PDB file of N, CA and C and ligand atoms in Angstrom:
ATOM      1  N   MET A   1     -53.782  23.305  24.569  1.00  0.00           N
ATOM      2  CA  MET A   1     -54.500  23.373  23.767  1.00  0.00           C
ATOM      3  C   MET A   1     -55.892  22.296  23.831  1.00  0.00           C
ATOM      4  N   ASP A   2     -55.642  21.460  24.458  1.00  0.00           N
ATOM      5  CA  ASP A   2     -56.519  20.418  25.005  1.00  0.00           C
ATOM      6  C   ASP A   2     -57.703  21.309  24.981  1.00  0.00           C
ATOM      7  N   GLY A   3     -59.149  20.781  24.623  1.00  0.00           N
ATOM      8  CA  GLY A   3     -60.337  21.172  25.107  1.00  0.00           C
ATOM      9  C   GLY A   3     -60.480  22.324  23.989  1.00  0.00           C
ATOM     10  N   ARG A   4     -59.781  23.587  23.034  1.00  0.00           N
ATOM     11  CA  ARG A   4     -60.052  24.443  22.295  1.00  0.00           C
ATOM     12  C   ARG A   4     -60.134  24.118  20.978  1.00  0.00           C
ATOM     13  N   ILE A   5     -59.376  23.200  20.898  1.00  0.00           N
ATOM     14  CA  ILE A   5     -59.700  22.388  19.108  1.00  0.00           C
ATOM     15  C   ILE A   5     -60.414  21.250  18.704  1.00  0.00           C
ATOM     16  N   ARG A   6     -61.603  21.560  18.278  1.00  0.00           N
ATOM     17  CA  ARG A   6     -61.930  20.253  17.748  1.00  0.00           C
ATOM     18  C   ARG A   6     -61.813  19.796  16.647  1.00  0.00           C
ATOM     19  N   CYS A   7     -61.764  18.510  16.425  1.00  0.00           N
ATOM     20  CA  CYS A   7     -61.613  18.104  15.466  1.00  0.00           C
ATOM     21  C   CYS A   7     -61.968  16.450  14.912  1.00  0.00           C
ATOM     22  N   SER A   8     -62.329  16.220  13.814  1.00  0.00           N
ATOM     23  CA  SER A   8     -62.777  14.654  13.714  1.00  0.00           C
ATOM     24  C   SER A   8     -61.924  14.090  12.695  1.00  0.00           C
ATOM     25  N   VAL A   9     -60.872  14.301  12.759  1.00  0.00           N
ATOM     26  CA  VAL A   9     -60.098  13.510  12.365  1.00  0.00           C
ATOM     27  C   VAL A   9     -59.611  11.940  13.017  1.00  0.00           C
ATOM     28  N   SER A  10     -60.568  11.494  13.079  1.00  0.00           N
ATOM     29  CA  SER A  10     -60.093  10.297  14.416  1.00  0.00           C
ATOM     30  C   SER A  10     -59.250   9.399  13.908  1.00  0.00           C
ATOM     31  N   ASN A  11     -58.219   9.241  13.113  1.00  0.00           N
ATOM     32  CA  ASN A  11     -57.352   8.301  12.602  1.00  0.00           C
ATOM     33  C   ASN A  11     -56.134   8.688  12.802  1.00  0.00           C
ATOM     34  N   CYS A  12     -56.262  10.450  13.467  1.00  0.00           N
ATOM     35  CA  CYS A  12     -54.661  11.121  13.708  1.00  0.00           C
ATOM     36  C   CYS A  12     -53.959  10.646  15.433  1.00  0.00           C
ATOM     37  N   HIS A  13     -52.942  10.486  15.330  1.00  0.00           N
ATOM     38  CA  HIS A  13     -52.268  10.194  16.462  1.00  0.00           C
ATOM     39  C   HIS A  13     -52.448  11.186  17.536  1.00  0.00           C
ATOM     40  N   TYR A  14     -53.324  12.049  17.610  1.00  0.00           N
ATOM     41  CA  TYR A  14     -53.301  13.490  18.776  1.00  0.00           C
ATOM     42  C   TYR A  14     -54.683  13.203  18.928  1.00  0.00           C
ATOM     43  N   TRP A  15     -55.768  12.517  18.208  1.00  0.00           N
ATOM     44  CA  TRP A  15     -57.386  12.538  18.271  1.00  0.00           C
ATOM     45  C   TRP A  15     -57.589  12.219  19.753  1.00  0.00           C
ATOM     46  N   LYS A  16     -58.479  12.972  19.992  1.00  0.00           N
ATOM     47  CA  LYS A  16     -59.197  12.153  21.660  1.00  0.00           C
ATOM     48  C   LYS A  16     -60.861  11.856  21.189  1.00  0.00           C
ATOM     49  N   GLN A  17     -60.993  11.336  22.268  1.00  0.00           N
ATOM     50  CA  GLN A  17     -62.593  11.118  22.494  1.00  0.00           C
ATOM     51  C   GLN A  17     -63.487  12.469  22.296  1.00  0.00           C
ATOM     52  N   ASP A  18     -64.568  12.462  21.728  1.00  0.00           N
ATOM     53  CA  ASP A  18     -65.571  13.186  21.855  1.00  0.00           C
ATOM     54  C   ASP A  18     -64.960  14.646  20.545  1.00  0.00           C
ATOM     55  N   ASN A  19     -64.296  14.072  19.888  1.00  0.00           N
ATOM     56  CA  ASN A  19     -63.877  14.968  18.832  1.00  0.00           C
ATOM     57  C   ASN A  19     -62.616  15.858  19.552  1.00  0.00           C
ATOM     58  N   MET A  20     -61.925  15.860  19.867  1.00  0.00           N
ATOM     59  CA  MET A  20     -60.541  16.650  20.795  1.00  0.00           C
ATOM     60  C   MET A  20     -59.288  16.717  19.874  1.00  0.00           C
ATOM     61  N   CYS A  21     -59.007  17.686  20.113  1.00  0.00           N
ATOM     62  CA  CYS A  21     -57.382  17.455  19.136  1.00  0.00           C
ATOM     63  C   CYS A  21     -56.483  17.127  20.613  1.00  0.00           C
ATOM     64  N   GLY A  22     -55.513  16.467  20.901  1.00  0.00           N
ATOM     65  CA  GLY A  22     -54.727  16.230  22.120  1.00  0.00           C
ATOM     66  C   GLY A  22     -53.515  16.385  22.377  1.00  0.00           C
ATOM     67  N   ALA A  23     -53.196  17.898  20.577  1.00  0.00           N
ATOM     68  CA  ALA A  23     -51.451  17.651  20.627  1.00  0.00           C
ATOM     69  C   ALA A  23     -50.759  19.100  21.028  1.00  0.00           C
ATOM     70  N   SER A  24     -50.055  19.283  21.795  1.00  0.00           N
ATOM     71  CA  SER A  24     -49.667  20.321  22.289  1.00  0.00           C
ATOM     72  C   SER A  24     -49.654  21.717  21.661  1.00  0.00           C
ATOM     73  N   GLN A  25     -49.870  21.327  20.466  1.00  0.00           N
ATOM     74  CA  GLN A  25     -49.933  22.796  19.655  1.00  0.00           C
ATOM     75  C   GLN A  25     -50.295  22.091  17.848  1.00  0.00           C
ATOM     76  N   ILE A  26     -50.832  22.685  17.222  1.00  0.00           N
ATOM     77  CA  ILE A  26     -50.819  22.275  15.850  1.00  0.00           C
ATOM     78  C   ILE A  26     -50.521  23.448  15.030  1.00  0.00           C
ATOM     79  N   MET A  27     -50.099  23.461  13.720  1.00  0.00           N
ATOM     80  CA  MET A  27     -50.219  24.204  12.790  1.00  0.00           C
ATOM     81  C   MET A  27     -51.204  23.745  11.589  1.00  0.00           C
ATOM     82  N   VAL A  28     -51.729  25.185  11.172  1.00  0.00           N
ATOM     83  CA  VAL A  28     -52.869  24.949  10.490  1.00  0.00           C
ATOM     84  C   VAL A  28     -51.907  25.763   9.013  1.00  0.00           C
ATOM     85  N   THR A  29     -51.949  24.786   8.016  1.00  0.00           N
ATOM     86  CA  THR A  29     -51.713  25.894   7.050  1.00  0.00           C
ATOM     87  C   THR A  29     -52.191  25.540   5.392  1.00  0.00           C
ATOM     88  N   SER A  30     -51.584  26.231   4.280  1.00  0.00           N
ATOM     89  CA  SER A  30     -52.303  25.790   3.363  1.00  0.00           C
ATOM     90  C   SER A  30     -51.810  24.411   2.855  1.00  0.00           C
ATOM     91  N   ASP A  31     -52.699  23.968   1.639  1.00  0.00           N
ATOM     92  CA  ASP A  31     -52.306  22.558   1.126  1.00  0.00           C
ATOM     93  C   ASP A  31     -50.860  22.593   0.624  1.00  0.00           C
ATOM     94  N   THR A  32     -51.044  23.890  -0.147  1.00  0.00           N
ATOM     95  CA  THR A  32     -49.567  23.805  -0.618  1.00  0.00           C
ATOM     96  C   THR A  32     -48.354  23.647   0.093  1.00  0.00           C
ATOM     97  N   LEU A  33     -48.370  24.540   1.259  1.00  0.00           N
ATOM     98  CA  LEU A  33     -46.979  24.556   2.381  1.00  0.00           C
ATOM     99  C   LEU A  33     -46.923  23.097   2.742  1.00  0.00           C
ATOM    100  N   ALA A  34     -48.288  22.333   3.305  1.00  0.00           N
ATOM    101  CA  ALA A  34     -48.435  21.198   3.548  1.00  0.00           C
ATOM    102  C   ALA A  34     -47.539  20.170   2.745  1.00  0.00           C
ATOM    103  N   GLN A  35     -47.867  20.289   1.374  1.00  0.00           N
ATOM    104  CA  GLN A  35     -47.503  19.204   0.508  1.00  0.00           C
ATOM    105  C   GLN A  35     -45.872  19.447   0.093  1.00  0.00           C
ATOM    106  N   ALA A  36     -45.164  20.905   0.161  1.00  0.00           N
ATOM    107  CA  ALA A  36     -44.184  20.907  -0.306  1.00  0.00           C
ATOM    108  C   ALA A  36     -42.680  20.963   1.007  1.00  0.00           C
ATOM    109  N   LYS A  37     -43.571  20.418   2.086  1.00  0.00           N
ATOM    110  CA  LYS A  37     -42.592  20.725   3.499  1.00  0.00           C
ATOM    111  C   LYS A  37     -42.611  19.163   3.973  1.00  0.00           C
ATOM    112  N   PRO A  38     -41.392  18.600   4.737  1.00  0.00           N
ATOM    113  CA  PRO A  38     -41.463  17.499   5.275  1.00  0.00           C
ATOM    114  C   PRO A  38     -42.239  17.343   6.543  1.00  0.00           C
ATOM    115  N   ASP A  39     -42.446  16.263   6.694  1.00  0.00           N
ATOM    116  CA  ASP A  39     -42.856  16.112   8.199  1.00  0.00           C
ATOM    117  C   ASP A  39     -42.650  16.506   9.334  1.00  0.00           C
ATOM    118  N   SER A  40     -41.009  16.684   9.402  1.00  0.00           N
ATOM    119  CA  SER A  40     -40.635  17.264  10.172  1.00  0.00           C
ATOM    120  C   SER A  40     -40.672  19.410  10.685  1.00  0.00           C
ATOM    121  N   PHE A  41     -41.372  19.425   9.504  1.00  0.00           N
ATOM    122  CA  PHE A  41     -41.856  20.876   9.085  1.00  0.00           C
ATOM    123  C   PHE A  41     -43.178  20.894  10.183  1.00  0.00           C
ATOM    124  N   ASP A  42     -43.050  21.356  11.137  1.00  0.00           N
ATOM    125  CA  ASP A  42     -44.510  21.915  11.930  1.00  0.00           C
ATOM    126  C   ASP A  42     -44.466  22.684  12.910  1.00  0.00           C
ATOM    127  N   ALA A  43     -45.479  22.838  13.810  1.00  0.00           N
ATOM    128  CA  ALA A  43     -45.599  23.491  14.755  1.00  0.00           C
ATOM    129  C   ALA A  43     -44.261  24.527  15.339  1.00  0.00           C
ATOM    130  N   PRO A  44     -43.389  23.857  15.770  1.00  0.00           N
ATOM    131  CA  PRO A  44     -42.253  24.319  16.147  1.00  0.00           C
ATOM    132  C   PRO A  44     -41.805  25.143  15.412  1.00  0.00           C
ATOM    133  N   GLN A  45     -41.736  25.077  14.366  1.00  0.00           N
ATOM    134  CA  GLN A  45     -41.198  26.072  13.215  1.00  0.00           C
ATOM    135  C   GLN A  45     -41.817  27.019  12.679  1.00  0.00           C
ATOM    136  N   ALA A  46     -43.145  26.966  13.028  1.00  0.00           N
ATOM    137  CA  ALA A  46     -44.221  27.883  12.157  1.00  0.00           C
ATOM    138  C   ALA A  46     -43.881  29.250  12.353  1.00  0.00           C
ATOM    139  N   SER A  47     -43.320  29.880  13.891  1.00  0.00           N
ATOM    140  CA  SER A  47     -42.535  31.124  13.617  1.00  0.00           C
ATOM    141  C   SER A  47     -41.691  31.545  12.239  1.00  0.00           C
ATOM    142  N   VAL A  48     -41.049  30.635  12.149  1.00  0.00           N
ATOM    143  CA  VAL A  48     -40.357  30.921  10.465  1.00  0.00           C
ATOM    144  C   VAL A  48     -40.946  30.603   9.281  1.00  0.00           C
ATOM    145  N   ALA A  49     -42.142  30.189   9.166  1.00  0.00           N
ATOM    146  CA  ALA A  49     -42.672  29.926   7.985  1.00  0.00           C
ATOM    147  C   ALA A  49     -43.353  31.237   7.229  1.00  0.00           C
ATOM    148  N   SER A  50     -43.759  31.190   5.890  1.00  0.00           N
ATOM    149  CA  SER A  50     -43.723  32.169   5.282  1.00  0.00           C
ATOM    150  C   SER A  50     -45.260  32.429   5.362  1.00  0.00           C
ATOM    151  N   PRO A  51     -46.306  33.694   5.517  1.00  0.00           N
ATOM    152  CA  PRO A  51     -47.498  33.455   5.678  1.00  0.00           C
ATOM    153  C   PRO A  51     -47.999  32.847   4.387  1.00  0.00           C
ATOM    154  N   THR A  52     -49.192  32.156   4.153  1.00  0.00           N
ATOM    155  CA  THR A  52     -49.469  31.327   3.156  1.00  0.00           C
ATOM    156  C   THR A  52     -51.401  31.570   3.029  1.00  0.00           C
ATOM    157  N   PRO A  53     -51.702  32.844   2.436  1.00  0.00           N
ATOM    158  CA  PRO A  53     -52.620  33.112   2.122  1.00  0.00           C
ATOM    159  C   PRO A  53     -53.472  32.123   1.514  1.00  0.00           C
ATOM    160  N   ALA A  54     -54.480  32.201   1.901  1.00  0.00           N
ATOM    161  CA  ALA A  54     -56.043  30.826   1.227  1.00  0.00           C
ATOM    162  C   ALA A  54     -56.861  31.613   1.373  1.00  0.00           C
ATOM    163  N   ALA A  55     -57.527  30.880  -0.266  1.00  0.00           N
ATOM    164  CA  ALA A  55     -59.044  31.883  -0.505  1.00  0.00           C
ATOM    165  C   ALA A  55     -59.912  31.099   0.291  1.00  0.00           C
ATOM    166  N   ARG A  56     -60.251  29.727   0.303  1.00  0.00           N
ATOM    167  CA  ARG A  56     -61.200  28.846   0.763  1.00  0.00           C
ATOM    168  C   ARG A  56     -60.674  28.214   1.843  1.00  0.00           C
ATOM    169  N   CYS A  57     -61.584  28.036   2.617  1.00  0.00           N
ATOM    170  CA  CYS A  57     -61.202  26.444   4.099  1.00  0.00           C
ATOM    171  C   CYS A  57     -60.762  25.499   3.237  1.00  0.00           C
ATOM    172  N   GLU A  58     -61.365  25.158   2.138  1.00  0.00           N
ATOM    173  CA  GLU A  58     -60.978  23.824   1.431  1.00  0.00           C
ATOM    174  C   GLU A  58     -59.127  23.876   1.298  1.00  0.00           C
ATOM    175  N   GLU A  59     -58.841  25.093   1.034  1.00  0.00           N
ATOM    176  CA  GLU A  59     -57.317  25.186   0.696  1.00  0.00           C
ATOM    177  C   GLU A  59     -56.665  25.078   2.021  1.00  0.00           C
ATOM    178  N   THR A  60     -56.620  24.599   3.040  1.00  0.00           N
ATOM    179  CA  THR A  60     -56.091  24.632   4.399  1.00  0.00           C
ATOM    180  C   THR A  60     -56.391  23.175   4.942  1.00  0.00           C
ATOM    181  N   CYS A  61     -55.352  23.080   5.663  1.00  0.00           N
ATOM    182  CA  CYS A  61     -54.960  21.530   6.453  1.00  0.00           C
ATOM    183  C   CYS A  61     -54.518  21.763   7.817  1.00  0.00           C
ATOM    184  N   CYS A  62     -54.537  20.745   8.209  1.00  0.00           N
ATOM    185  CA  CYS A  62     -53.641  20.699   9.489  1.00  0.00           C
ATOM    186  C   CYS A  62     -52.174  19.613   9.379  1.00  0.00           C
ATOM    187  N   LYS A  63     -51.099  20.507   9.563  1.00  0.00           N
ATOM    188  CA  LYS A  63     -49.726  19.758   8.769  1.00  0.00           C
ATOM    189  C   LYS A  63     -49.428  18.729  10.032  1.00  0.00           C
ATOM    190  N   THR A  64     -50.369  18.942  11.283  1.00  0.00           N
ATOM    191  CA  THR A  64     -49.676  18.240  12.711  1.00  0.00           C
ATOM    192  C   THR A  64     -50.312  17.054  12.337  1.00  0.00           C
ATOM    193  N   PHE A  65     -51.499  16.613  11.566  1.00  0.00           N
ATOM    194  CA  PHE A  65     -51.754  15.142  11.799  1.00  0.00           C
ATOM    195  C   PHE A  65     -50.754  14.177  11.490  1.00  0.00           C
ATOM    196  N   VAL A  66     -50.820  13.199  12.261  1.00  0.00           N
ATOM    197  CA  VAL A  66     -50.209  11.742  11.712  1.00  0.00           C
ATOM    198  C   VAL A  66     -51.237  10.767  11.955  1.00  0.00           C
ATOM    199  N   LYS A  67     -51.203   9.924  11.182  1.00  0.00           N
ATOM    200  CA  LYS A  67     -51.762   8.869  11.090  1.00  0.00           C
ATOM    201  C   LYS A  67     -51.236   8.196  12.301  1.00  0.00           C
ATOM    202  N   LYS A  68     -52.891   7.734  13.034  1.00  0.00           N
ATOM    203  CA  LYS A  68     -52.347   6.811  14.433  1.00  0.00           C
ATOM    204  C   LYS A  68     -51.678   5.413  14.138  1.00  0.00           C
ATOM    205  N   GLY A  69     -50.906   5.085  15.276  1.00  0.00           N
ATOM    206  CA  GLY A  69     -49.798   3.608  14.881  1.00  0.00           C
ATOM    207  C   GLY A  69     -48.942   3.923  13.967  1.00  0.00           C
ATOM    208  N   SER A  70     -48.680   4.998  13.018  1.00  0.00           N
ATOM    209  CA  SER A  70     -47.463   5.297  12.149  1.00  0.00           C
ATOM    210  C   SER A  70     -46.113   5.545  13.432  1.00  0.00           C
ATOM    211  N   ASP A  71     -45.130   5.126  12.303  1.00  0.00           N
ATOM    212  CA  ASP A  71     -43.574   5.227  12.922  1.00  0.00           C
ATOM    213  C   ASP A  71     -43.008   6.592  13.083  1.00  0.00           C
ATOM    214  N   LYS A  72     -43.698   7.863  12.102  1.00  0.00           N
ATOM    215  CA  LYS A  72     -43.746   9.221  12.097  1.00  0.00           C
ATOM    216  C   LYS A  72     -44.316  10.365  13.599  1.00  0.00           C
ATOM    217  N   THR A  73     -44.593   9.306  14.456  1.00  0.00           N
ATOM    218  CA  THR A  73     -45.260  10.409  15.925  1.00  0.00           C
ATOM    219  C   THR A  73     -44.339  11.228  16.448  1.00  0.00           C
ATOM    220  N   HIS A  74     -43.026  10.954  16.266  1.00  0.00           N
ATOM    221  CA  HIS A  74     -42.058  11.742  17.018  1.00  0.00           C
ATOM    222  C   HIS A  74     -41.448  13.043  15.946  1.00  0.00           C
ATOM    223  N   MET A  75     -41.518  12.828  14.497  1.00  0.00           N
ATOM    224  CA  MET A  75     -41.088  13.039  13.590  1.00  0.00           C
ATOM    225  C   MET A  75     -41.211  15.291  14.240  1.00  0.00           C
ATOM    226  N   ASP A  76     -42.253  15.492  14.407  1.00  0.00           N
ATOM    227  CA  ASP A  76     -42.980  16.586  14.129  1.00  0.00           C
ATOM    228  C   ASP A  76     -42.445  17.339  15.677  1.00  0.00           C
ATOM    229  N   ASN A  77     -41.791  17.082  16.719  1.00  0.00           N
ATOM    230  CA  ASN A  77     -41.672  17.753  18.258  1.00  0.00           C
ATOM    231  C   ASN A  77     -42.689  17.991  18.709  1.00  0.00           C
ATOM    232  N   VAL A  78     -44.067  17.739  18.237  1.00  0.00           N
ATOM    233  CA  VAL A  78     -45.490  18.064  19.481  1.00  0.00           C
ATOM    234  C   VAL A  78     -45.395  16.821  20.096  1.00  0.00           C
ATOM    235  N   GLN A  79     -46.494  17.081  21.456  1.00  0.00           N
ATOM    236  CA  GLN A  79     -46.583  15.975  22.352  1.00  0.00           C
ATOM    237  C   GLN A  79     -48.035  15.818  22.342  1.00  0.00           C
ATOM    238  N   ARG A  80     -48.151  14.640  22.604  1.00  0.00           N
ATOM    239  CA  ARG A  80     -50.045  14.004  22.857  1.00  0.00           C
ATOM    240  C   ARG A  80     -49.899  14.216  24.456  1.00  0.00           C
ATOM    241  N   MET A  81     -51.073  15.177  24.339  1.00  0.00           N
ATOM    242  CA  MET A  81     -51.373  15.363  25.609  1.00  0.00           C
ATOM    243  C   MET A  81     -52.135  14.665  26.561  1.00  0.00           C
TER     244      MET A  81
HETATM  245  S1  LIG B   1     -53.169  17.020  15.163  1.00  0.00           S
HETATM  246 FE1  LIG B   1     -54.749  17.952  13.735  1.00  0.00          FE
HETATM  247  S2  LIG B   1     -55.448  16.631  12.579  1.00  0.00           S
HETATM  248 FE2  LIG B   1     -54.704  15.649  14.444  1.00  0.00          FE
HETATM  249  S3  LIG B   1     -56.340  15.486  16.095  1.00  0.00           S
HETATM  250 FE3  LIG B   1     -55.248  17.435  16.083  1.00  0.00          FE
HETATM  251  S4  LIG B   1     -56.478  19.037  14.742  1.00  0.00           S
HETATM  252 FE4  LIG B   1     -56.760  16.727  14.468  1.00  0.00          FE
END
């Protein structure tokens, strides 16, 4: 995934210089699903997630975000590349 996902959320554990996402995989979903599911529900479980249509980009988010320095960096089973 490195080099294909551009992201400006610079305080994310997976963020890299020049606004690159360095996560092995990410899950983009609706804000509603992101708020309903625990941190452990992420890209590795995406194949079993119900589709979540959105009307506007403002209704979507990156569920893989983990705050840099957080103790939750290994809860989602996503790797930093
Ligand atoms: S995991 Fe999401 S929030 Fe974090 S750098 Fe990648 S795209 Fe951005």
